[in-house]
PDB file of C-alpha atoms in Angstrom:
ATOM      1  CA  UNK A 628      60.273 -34.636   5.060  1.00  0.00           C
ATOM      2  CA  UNK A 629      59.374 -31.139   4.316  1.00  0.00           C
ATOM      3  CA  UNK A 630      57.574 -31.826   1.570  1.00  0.00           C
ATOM      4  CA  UNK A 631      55.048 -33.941   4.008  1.00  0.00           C
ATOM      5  CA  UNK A 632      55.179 -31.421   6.744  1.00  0.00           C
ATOM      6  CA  UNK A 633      54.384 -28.899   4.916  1.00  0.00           C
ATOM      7  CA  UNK A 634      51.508 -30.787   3.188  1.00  0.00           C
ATOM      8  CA  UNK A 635      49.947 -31.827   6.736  1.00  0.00           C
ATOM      9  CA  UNK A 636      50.428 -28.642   7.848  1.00  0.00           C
ATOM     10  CA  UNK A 637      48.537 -26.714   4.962  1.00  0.00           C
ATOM     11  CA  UNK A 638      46.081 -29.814   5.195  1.00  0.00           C
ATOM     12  CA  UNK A 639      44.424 -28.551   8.542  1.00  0.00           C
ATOM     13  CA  UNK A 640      44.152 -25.061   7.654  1.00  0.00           C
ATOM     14  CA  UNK A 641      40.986 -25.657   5.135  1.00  0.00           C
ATOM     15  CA  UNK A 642      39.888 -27.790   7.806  1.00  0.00           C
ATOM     16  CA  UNK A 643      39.659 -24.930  10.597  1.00  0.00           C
ATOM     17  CA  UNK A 644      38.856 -22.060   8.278  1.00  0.00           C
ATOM     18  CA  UNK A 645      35.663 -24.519   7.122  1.00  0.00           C
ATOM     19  CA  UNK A 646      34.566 -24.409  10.850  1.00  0.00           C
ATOM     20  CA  UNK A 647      35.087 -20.844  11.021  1.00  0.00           C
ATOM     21  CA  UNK A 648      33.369 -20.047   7.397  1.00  0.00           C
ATOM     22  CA  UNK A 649      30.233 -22.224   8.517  1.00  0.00           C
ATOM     23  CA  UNK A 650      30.169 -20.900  12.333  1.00  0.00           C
ATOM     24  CA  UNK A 651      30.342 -16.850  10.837  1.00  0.00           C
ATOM     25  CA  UNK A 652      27.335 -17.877   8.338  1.00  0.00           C
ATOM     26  CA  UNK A 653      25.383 -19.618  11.093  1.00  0.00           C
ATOM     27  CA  UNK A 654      25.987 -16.308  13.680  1.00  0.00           C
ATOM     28  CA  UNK A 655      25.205 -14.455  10.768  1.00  0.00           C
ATOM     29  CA  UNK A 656      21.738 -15.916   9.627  1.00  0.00           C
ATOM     30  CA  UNK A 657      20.351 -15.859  12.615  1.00  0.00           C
ATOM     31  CA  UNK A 658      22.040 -12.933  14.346  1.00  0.00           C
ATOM     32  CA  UNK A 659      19.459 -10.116  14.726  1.00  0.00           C
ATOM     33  CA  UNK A 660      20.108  -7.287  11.221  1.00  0.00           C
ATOM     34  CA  UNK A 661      19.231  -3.533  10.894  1.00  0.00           C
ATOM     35  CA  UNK A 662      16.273  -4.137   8.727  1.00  0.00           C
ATOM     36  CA  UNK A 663      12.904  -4.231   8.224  1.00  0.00           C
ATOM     37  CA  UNK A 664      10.501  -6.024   5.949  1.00  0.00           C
ATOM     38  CA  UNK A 665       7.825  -4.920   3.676  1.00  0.00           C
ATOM     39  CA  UNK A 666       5.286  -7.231   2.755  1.00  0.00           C
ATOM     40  CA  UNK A 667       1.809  -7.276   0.648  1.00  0.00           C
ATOM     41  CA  UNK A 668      -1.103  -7.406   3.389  1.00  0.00           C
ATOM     42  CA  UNK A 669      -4.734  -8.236   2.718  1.00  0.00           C
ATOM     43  CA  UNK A 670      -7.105  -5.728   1.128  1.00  0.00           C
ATOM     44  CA  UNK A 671      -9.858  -4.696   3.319  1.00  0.00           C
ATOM     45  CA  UNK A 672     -13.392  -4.594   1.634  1.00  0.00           C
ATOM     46  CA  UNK A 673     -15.063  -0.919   2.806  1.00  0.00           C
ATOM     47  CA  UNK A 674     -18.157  -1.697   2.822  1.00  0.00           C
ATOM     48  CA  UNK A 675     -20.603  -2.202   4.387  1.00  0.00           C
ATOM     49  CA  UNK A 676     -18.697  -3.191   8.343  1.00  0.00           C
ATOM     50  CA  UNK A 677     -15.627  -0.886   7.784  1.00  0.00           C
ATOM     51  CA  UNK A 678     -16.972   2.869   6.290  1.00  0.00           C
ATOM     52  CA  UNK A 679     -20.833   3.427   7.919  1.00  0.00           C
ATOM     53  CA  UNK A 680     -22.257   6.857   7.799  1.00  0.00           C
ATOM     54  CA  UNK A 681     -24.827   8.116  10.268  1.00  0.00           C
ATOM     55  CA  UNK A 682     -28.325   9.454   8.418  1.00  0.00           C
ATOM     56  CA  UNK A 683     -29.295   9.349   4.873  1.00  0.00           C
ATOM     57  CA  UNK A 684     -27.176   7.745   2.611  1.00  0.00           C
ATOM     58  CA  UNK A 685     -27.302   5.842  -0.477  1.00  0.00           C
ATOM     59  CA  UNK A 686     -26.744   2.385  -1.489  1.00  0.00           C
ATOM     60  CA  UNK A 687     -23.345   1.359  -2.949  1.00  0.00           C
ATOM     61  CA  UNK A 688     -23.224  -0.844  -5.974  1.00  0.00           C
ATOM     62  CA  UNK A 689     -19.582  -2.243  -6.327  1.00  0.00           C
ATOM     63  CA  UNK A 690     -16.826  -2.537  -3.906  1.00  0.00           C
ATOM     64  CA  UNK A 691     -13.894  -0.196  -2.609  1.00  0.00           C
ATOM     65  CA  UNK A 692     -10.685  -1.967  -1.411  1.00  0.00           C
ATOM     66  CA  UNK A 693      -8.441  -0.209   1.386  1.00  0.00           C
ATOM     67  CA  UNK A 694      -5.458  -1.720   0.713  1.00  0.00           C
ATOM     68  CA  UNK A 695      -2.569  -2.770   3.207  1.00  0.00           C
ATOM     69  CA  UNK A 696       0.984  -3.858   3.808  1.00  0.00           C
ATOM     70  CA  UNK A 697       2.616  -5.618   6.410  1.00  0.00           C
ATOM     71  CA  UNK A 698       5.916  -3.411   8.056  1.00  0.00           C
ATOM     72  CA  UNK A 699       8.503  -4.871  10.799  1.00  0.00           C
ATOM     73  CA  UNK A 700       7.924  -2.754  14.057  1.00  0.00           C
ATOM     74  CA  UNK A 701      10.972  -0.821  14.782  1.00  0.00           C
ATOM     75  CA  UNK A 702      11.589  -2.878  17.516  1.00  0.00           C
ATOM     76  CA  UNK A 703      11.303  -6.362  15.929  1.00  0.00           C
ATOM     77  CA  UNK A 704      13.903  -8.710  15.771  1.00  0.00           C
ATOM     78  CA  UNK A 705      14.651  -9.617  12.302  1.00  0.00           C
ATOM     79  CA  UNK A 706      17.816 -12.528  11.448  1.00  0.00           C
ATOM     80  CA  UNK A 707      20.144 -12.578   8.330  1.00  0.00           C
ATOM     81  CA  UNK A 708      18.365 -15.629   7.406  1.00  0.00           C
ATOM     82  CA  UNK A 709      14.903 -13.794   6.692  1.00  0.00           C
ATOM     83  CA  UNK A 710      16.524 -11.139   5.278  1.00  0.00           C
ATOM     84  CA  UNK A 711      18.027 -13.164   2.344  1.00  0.00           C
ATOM     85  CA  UNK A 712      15.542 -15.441   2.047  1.00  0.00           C
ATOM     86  CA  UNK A 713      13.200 -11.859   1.183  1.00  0.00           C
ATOM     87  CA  UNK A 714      16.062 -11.178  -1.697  1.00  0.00           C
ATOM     88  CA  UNK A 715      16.279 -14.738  -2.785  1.00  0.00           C
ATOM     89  CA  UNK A 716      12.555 -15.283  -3.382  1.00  0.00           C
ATOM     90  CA  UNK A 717      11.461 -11.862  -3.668  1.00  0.00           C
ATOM     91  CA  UNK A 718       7.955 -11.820  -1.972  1.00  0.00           C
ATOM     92  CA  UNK A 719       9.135  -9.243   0.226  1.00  0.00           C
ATOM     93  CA  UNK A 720      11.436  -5.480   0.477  1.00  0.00           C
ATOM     94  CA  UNK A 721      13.672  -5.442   3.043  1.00  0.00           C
ATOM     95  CA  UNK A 722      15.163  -1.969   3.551  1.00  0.00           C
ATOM     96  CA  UNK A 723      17.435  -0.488   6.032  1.00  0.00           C
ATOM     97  CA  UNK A 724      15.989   0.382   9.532  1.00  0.00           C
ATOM     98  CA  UNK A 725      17.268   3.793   9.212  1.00  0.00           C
ATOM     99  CA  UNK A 726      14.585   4.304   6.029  1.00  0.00           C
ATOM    100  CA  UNK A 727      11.506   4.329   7.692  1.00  0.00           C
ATOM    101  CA  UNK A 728      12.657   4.884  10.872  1.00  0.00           C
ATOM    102  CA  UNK A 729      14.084   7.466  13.189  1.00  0.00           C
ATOM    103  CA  UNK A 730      16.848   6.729  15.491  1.00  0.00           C
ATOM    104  CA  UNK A 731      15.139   5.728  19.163  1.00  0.00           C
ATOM    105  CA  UNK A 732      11.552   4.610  17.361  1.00  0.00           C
ATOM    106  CA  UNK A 733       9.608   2.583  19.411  1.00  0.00           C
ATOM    107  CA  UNK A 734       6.904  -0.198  19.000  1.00  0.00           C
ATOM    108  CA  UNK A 735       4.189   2.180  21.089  1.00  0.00           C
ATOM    109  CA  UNK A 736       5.020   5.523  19.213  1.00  0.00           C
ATOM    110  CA  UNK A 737       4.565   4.069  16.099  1.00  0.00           C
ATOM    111  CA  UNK A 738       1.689   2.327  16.158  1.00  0.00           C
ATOM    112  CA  UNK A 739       0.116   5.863  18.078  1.00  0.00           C
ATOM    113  CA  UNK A 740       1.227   8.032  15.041  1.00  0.00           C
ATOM    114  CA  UNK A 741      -0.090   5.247  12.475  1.00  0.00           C
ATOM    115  CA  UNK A 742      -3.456   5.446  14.322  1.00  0.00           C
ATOM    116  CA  UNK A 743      -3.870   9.221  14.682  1.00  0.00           C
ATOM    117  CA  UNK A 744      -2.316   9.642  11.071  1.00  0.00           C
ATOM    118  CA  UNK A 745      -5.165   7.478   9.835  1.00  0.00           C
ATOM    119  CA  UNK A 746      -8.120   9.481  11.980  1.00  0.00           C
ATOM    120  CA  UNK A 747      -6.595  12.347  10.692  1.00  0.00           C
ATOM    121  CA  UNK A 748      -6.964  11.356   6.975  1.00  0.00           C
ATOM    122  CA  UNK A 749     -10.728  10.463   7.403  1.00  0.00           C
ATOM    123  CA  UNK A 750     -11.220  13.787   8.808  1.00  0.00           C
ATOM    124  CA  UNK A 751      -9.622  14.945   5.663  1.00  0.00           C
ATOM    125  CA  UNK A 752     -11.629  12.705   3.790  1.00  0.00           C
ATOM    126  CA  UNK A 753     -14.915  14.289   4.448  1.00  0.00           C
ATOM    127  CA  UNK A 754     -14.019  17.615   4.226  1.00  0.00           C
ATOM    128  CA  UNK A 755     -12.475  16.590   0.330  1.00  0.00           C
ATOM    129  CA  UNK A 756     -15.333  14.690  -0.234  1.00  0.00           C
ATOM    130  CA  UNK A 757     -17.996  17.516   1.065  1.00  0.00           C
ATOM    131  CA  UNK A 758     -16.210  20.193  -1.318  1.00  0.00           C
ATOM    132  CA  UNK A 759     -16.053  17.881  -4.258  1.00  0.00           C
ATOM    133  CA  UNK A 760     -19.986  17.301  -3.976  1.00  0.00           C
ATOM    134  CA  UNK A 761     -20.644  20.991  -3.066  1.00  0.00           C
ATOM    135  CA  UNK A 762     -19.201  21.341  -6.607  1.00  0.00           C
ATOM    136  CA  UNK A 763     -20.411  18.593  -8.811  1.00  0.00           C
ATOM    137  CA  UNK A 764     -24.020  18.117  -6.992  1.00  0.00           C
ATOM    138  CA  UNK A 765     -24.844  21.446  -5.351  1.00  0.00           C
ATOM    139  CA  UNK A 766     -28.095  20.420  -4.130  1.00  0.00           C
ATOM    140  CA  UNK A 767     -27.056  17.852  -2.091  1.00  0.00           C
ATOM    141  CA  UNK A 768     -27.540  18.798   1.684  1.00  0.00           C
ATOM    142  CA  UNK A 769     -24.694  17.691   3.552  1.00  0.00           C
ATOM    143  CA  UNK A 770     -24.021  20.225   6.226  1.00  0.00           C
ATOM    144  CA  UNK A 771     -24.867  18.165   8.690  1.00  0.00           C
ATOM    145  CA  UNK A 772     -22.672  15.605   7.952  1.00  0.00           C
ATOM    146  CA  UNK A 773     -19.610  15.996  10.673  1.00  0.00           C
ATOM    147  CA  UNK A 774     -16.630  13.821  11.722  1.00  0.00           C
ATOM    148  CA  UNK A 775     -18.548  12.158  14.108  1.00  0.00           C
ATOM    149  CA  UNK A 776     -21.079  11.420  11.364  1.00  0.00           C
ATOM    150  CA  UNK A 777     -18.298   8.684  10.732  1.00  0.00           C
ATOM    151  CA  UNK A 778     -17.708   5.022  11.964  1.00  0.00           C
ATOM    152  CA  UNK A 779     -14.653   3.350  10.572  1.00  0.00           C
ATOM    153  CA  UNK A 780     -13.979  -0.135  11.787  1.00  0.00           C
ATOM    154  CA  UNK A 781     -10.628  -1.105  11.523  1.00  0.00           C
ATOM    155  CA  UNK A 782      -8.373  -2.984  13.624  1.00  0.00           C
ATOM    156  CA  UNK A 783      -4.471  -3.080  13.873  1.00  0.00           C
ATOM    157  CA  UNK A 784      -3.915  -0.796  10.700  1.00  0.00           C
ATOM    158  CA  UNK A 785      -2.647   2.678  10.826  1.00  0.00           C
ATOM    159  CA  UNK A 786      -1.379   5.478   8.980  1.00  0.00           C
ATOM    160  CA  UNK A 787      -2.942   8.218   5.912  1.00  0.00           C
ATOM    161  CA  UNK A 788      -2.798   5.860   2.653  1.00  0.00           C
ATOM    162  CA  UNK A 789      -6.379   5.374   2.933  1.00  0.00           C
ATOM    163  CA  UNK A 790      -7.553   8.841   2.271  1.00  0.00           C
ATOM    164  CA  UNK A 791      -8.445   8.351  -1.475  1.00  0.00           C
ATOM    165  CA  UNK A 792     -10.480   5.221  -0.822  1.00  0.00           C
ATOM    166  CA  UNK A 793     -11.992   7.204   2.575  1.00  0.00           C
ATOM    167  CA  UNK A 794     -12.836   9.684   0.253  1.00  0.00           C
ATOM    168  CA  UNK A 795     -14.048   8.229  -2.719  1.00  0.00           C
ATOM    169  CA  UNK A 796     -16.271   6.077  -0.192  1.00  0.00           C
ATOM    170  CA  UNK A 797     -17.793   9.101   1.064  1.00  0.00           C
ATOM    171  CA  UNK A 798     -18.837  10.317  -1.903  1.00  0.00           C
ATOM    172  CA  UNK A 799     -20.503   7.311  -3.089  1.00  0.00           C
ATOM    173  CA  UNK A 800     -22.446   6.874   0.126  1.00  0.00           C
ATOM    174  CA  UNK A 801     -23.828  11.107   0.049  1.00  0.00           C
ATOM    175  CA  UNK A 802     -24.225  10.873  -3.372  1.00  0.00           C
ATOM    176  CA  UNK A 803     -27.502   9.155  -5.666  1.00  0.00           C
ATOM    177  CA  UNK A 804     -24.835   8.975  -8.950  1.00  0.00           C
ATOM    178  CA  UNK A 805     -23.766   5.227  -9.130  1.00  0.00           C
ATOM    179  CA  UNK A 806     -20.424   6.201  -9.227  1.00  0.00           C
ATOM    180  CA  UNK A 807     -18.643   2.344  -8.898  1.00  0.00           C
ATOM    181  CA  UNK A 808     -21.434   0.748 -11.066  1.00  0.00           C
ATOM    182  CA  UNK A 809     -20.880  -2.570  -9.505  1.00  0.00           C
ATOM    183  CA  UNK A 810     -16.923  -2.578 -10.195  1.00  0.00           C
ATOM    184  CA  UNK A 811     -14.098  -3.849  -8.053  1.00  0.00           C
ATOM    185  CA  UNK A 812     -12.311  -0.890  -7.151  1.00  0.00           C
ATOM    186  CA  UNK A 813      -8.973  -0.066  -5.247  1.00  0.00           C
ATOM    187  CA  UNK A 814      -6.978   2.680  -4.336  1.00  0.00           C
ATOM    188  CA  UNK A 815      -4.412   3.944  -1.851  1.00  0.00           C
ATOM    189  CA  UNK A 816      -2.983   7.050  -1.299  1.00  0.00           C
ATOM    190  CA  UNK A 817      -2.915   9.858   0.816  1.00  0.00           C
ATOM    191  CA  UNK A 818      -5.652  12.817   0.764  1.00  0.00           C
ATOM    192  CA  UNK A 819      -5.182  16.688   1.572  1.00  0.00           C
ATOM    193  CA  UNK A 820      -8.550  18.750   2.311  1.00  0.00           C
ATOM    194  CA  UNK A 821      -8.515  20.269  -0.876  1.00  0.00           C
ATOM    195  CA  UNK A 822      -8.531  16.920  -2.535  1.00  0.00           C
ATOM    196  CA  UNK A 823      -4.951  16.627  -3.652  1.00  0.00           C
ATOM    197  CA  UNK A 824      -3.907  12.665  -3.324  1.00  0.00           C
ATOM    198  CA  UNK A 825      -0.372  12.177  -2.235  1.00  0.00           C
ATOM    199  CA  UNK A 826       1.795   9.708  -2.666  1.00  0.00           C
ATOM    200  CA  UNK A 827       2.558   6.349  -0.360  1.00  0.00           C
ATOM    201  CA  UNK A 828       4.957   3.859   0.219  1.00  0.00           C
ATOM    202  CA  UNK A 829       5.073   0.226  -0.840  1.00  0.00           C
ATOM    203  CA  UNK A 830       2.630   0.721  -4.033  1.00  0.00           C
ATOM    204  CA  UNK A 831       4.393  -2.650  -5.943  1.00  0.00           C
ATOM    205  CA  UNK A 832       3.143  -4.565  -3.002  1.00  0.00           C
ATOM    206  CA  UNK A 833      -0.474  -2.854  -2.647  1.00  0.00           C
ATOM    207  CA  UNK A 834      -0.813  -3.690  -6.129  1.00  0.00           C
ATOM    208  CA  UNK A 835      -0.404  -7.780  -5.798  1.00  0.00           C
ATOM    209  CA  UNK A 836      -3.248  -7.160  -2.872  1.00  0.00           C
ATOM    210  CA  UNK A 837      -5.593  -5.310  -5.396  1.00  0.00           C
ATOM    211  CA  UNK A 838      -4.901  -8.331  -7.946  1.00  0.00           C
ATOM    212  CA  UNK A 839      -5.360 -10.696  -5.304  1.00  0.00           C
ATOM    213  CA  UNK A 840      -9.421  -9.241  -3.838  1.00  0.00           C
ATOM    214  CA  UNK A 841     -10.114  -9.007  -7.921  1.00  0.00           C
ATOM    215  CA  UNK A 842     -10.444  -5.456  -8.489  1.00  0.00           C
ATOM    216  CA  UNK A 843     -10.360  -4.096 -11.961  1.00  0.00           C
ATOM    217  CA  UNK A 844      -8.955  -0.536 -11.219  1.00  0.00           C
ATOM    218  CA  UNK A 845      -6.134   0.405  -8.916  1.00  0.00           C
ATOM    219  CA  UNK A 846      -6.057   4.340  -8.421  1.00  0.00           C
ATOM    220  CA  UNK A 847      -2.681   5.624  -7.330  1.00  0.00           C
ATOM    221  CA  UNK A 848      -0.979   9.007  -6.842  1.00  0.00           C
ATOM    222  CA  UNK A 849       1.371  10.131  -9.916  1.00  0.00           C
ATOM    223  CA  UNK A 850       3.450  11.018  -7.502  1.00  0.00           C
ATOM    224  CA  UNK A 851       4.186   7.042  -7.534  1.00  0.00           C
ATOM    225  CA  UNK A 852       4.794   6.611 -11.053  1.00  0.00           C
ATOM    226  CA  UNK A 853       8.526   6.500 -10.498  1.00  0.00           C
ATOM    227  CA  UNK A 854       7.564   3.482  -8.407  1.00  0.00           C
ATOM    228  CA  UNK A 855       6.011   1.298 -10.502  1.00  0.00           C
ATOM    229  CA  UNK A 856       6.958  -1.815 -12.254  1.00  0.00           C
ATOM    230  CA  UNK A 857       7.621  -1.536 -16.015  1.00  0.00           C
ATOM    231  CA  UNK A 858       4.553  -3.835 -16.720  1.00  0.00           C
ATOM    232  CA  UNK A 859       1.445  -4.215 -15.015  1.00  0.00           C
ATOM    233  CA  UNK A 860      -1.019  -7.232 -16.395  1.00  0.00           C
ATOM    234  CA  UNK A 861      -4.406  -8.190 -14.548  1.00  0.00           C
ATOM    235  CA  UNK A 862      -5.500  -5.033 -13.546  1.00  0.00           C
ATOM    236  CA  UNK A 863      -5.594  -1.266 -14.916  1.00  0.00           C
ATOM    237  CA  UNK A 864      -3.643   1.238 -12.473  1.00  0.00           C
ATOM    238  CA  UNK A 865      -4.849   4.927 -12.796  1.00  0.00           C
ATOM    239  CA  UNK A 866      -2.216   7.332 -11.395  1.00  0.00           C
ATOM    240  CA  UNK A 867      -4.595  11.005 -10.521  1.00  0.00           C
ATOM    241  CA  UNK A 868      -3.649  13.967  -9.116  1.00  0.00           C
ATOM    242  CA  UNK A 869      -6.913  15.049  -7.265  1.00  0.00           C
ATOM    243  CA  UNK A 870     -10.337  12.977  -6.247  1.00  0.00           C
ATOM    244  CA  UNK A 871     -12.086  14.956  -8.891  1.00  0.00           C
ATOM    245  CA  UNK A 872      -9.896  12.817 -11.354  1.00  0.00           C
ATOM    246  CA  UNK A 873     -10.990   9.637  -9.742  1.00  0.00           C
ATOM    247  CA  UNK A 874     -14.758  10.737 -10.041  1.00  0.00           C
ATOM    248  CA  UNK A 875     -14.782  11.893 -13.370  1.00  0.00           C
ATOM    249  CA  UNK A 876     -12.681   9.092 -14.748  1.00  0.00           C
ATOM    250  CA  UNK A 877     -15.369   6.359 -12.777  1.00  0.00           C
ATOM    251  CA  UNK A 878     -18.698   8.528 -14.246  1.00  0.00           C
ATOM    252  CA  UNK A 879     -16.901  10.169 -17.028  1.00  0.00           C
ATOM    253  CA  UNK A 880     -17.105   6.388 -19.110  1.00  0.00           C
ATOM    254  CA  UNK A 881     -19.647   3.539 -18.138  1.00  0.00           C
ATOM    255  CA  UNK A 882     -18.834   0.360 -17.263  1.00  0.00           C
ATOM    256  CA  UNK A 883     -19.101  -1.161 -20.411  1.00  0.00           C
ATOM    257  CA  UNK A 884     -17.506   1.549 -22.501  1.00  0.00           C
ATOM    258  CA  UNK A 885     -14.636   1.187 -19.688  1.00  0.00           C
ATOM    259  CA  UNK A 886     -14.105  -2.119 -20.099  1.00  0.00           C
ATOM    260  CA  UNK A 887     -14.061  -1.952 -24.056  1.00  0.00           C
ATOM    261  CA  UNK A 888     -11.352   1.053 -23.923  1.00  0.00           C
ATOM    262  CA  UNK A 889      -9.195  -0.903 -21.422  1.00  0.00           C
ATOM    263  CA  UNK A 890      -9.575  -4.256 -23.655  1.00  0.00           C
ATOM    264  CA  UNK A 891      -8.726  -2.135 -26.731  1.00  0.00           C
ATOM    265  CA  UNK A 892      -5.429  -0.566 -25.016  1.00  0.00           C
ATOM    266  CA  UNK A 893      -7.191   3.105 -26.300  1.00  0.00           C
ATOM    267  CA  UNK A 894      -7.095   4.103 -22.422  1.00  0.00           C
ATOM    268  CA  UNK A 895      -3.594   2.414 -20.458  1.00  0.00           C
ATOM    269  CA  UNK A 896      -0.155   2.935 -22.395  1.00  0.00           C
ATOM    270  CA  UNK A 897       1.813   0.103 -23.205  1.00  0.00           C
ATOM    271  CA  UNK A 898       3.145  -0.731 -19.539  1.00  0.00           C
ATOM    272  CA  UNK A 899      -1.162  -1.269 -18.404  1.00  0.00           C
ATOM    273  CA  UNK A 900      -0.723   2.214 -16.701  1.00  0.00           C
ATOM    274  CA  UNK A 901      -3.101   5.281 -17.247  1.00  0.00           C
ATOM    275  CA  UNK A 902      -1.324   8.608 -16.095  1.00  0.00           C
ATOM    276  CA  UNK A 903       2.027   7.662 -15.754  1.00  0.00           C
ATOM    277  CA  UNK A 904       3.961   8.749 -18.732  1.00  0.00           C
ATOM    278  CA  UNK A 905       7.174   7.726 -17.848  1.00  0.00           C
ATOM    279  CA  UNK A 906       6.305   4.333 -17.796  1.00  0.00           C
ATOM    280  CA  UNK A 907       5.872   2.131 -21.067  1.00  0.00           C
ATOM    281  CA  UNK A 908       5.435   5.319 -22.677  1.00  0.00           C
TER     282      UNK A 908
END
């Protein structure tokens, strides 16, 4: 008689704690978590709708890639069940709110610092480009050439990662050197007025984008080399310090030449990675 007591008593335990297992993971998959997502976004050819320069400029032969990602608004609601599904299948970063944002962030705030960060780094952008030119082609008149010499076209995308691309955009539209020479060209990363590139976030993810539009180069900050993957395959990432090292690296070998160094391994390190030697060094 014990015996069987005991055994229907123990018997509806599992039972209830089965409910209670299954009713926790259901609250907890779709219950609303403290993080955010970081995904790849598209990459956004520059020319010729989104960088246009007012007066003389020159035509472009090639294409630059501003490239994007995809970030939860501080405000967005975000269940368990996207959260592990972005650890499970690994398309996605999801970090802790508290990592890219400040206690009391709002939707509005953000997206009004993203969007005077980024007018901010195309200001930025001409005055790096203008001394880099006032250096390397001296009799080049661009004095005229102001802020408002600038129309960027750009919807729902904010914040300074741009600069290098801004810049290196610049320069190929005031200069006559065919500086892409019809290459597929990204880049992201942030740009002082001296011409110093700066690091950004989510550089694993920009570089699936620059795969994904086809470009051949990826320039990045070396400030991002800690970031990287161990491997790269599919396209050559350049990690510079300054736009000068973009330039001179684009005009310093010609396309061909370029592609046979790169083919040859005489110009990335073993990880695909050119200036980055604490990866697949």
């Amino acid at each position: 008689m014990i015996h069987r007591n005991s055994t229907l008593r123990f018997s509806r335990i599992p039972g209830l704690l089965r409910i209670f297992l299954i009713a926790t993971t259901l609250i907890a998959l779709i219950a609303p978590m403290n993080f955010v997502f970081i995904t790849p976004g598209p990459a956004t050819s520059l020319f010729p709708q989104v960088l246009q320069l007012k007066g003389k400029s020159y035509p472009v032969n090639g294409q630059l890639y501003l490239l994007t990602i995809y970030v939860s608004n501080p405000e967005g609601y975000v269940p368990g069940a996207e959260v592990l599904g972005c650890w499970v299948w690994g398309d996605c970063v999801a970090l802790p709110r508290s990592v890219l944002y400040e206690d009391g962030a709002t939707d509005k705030a953000e997206q009004k610092a993203g969007t005077q960060e980024m007018v901010e780094s195309q200001s930025e952008a001409l005055t790096a480009a203008k001394k880099l030119i006032a250096k390397k082609y001296p009799r080049i008149e661009i004095s005229q050439i102001k802020d408002s010499s600038i129309k960027v076209s750009l919807e729902n995308t904010g914040g300074p990662s741009g600069g290098l691309i801004f810049t290196l955009g610049l320069i190929d539209l005031l200069t006559p050197q065919d500086i892409m020479a019809g290459r597929k060209i990204a880049g992201t990363g942030t740009i002082a007025a001296d011409g110093a590139i700066g690091p950004i976030g989510g550089v694993t993810e920009k570089i699936l984008g620059a795969k994904k539009a086809g470009a051949s180069i990826l320039f990045i900050s070396t400030e991002n080399c800690g970031e990287l993957p161990s491997q790269v395959s599919g396209i050559s990432v350049i990690a510079v310090n300054t736009i000068d090292e973009v330039v001179d690296y684009l005009i310093g070998t010609p396309s061909g030449a370029l592609k046979g160094s790169l083919s040859s391994g005489k110009d990335l390190n073993s990880a695909g990675i050119h200036g980055c030697a604490s990866v697949g060094a």
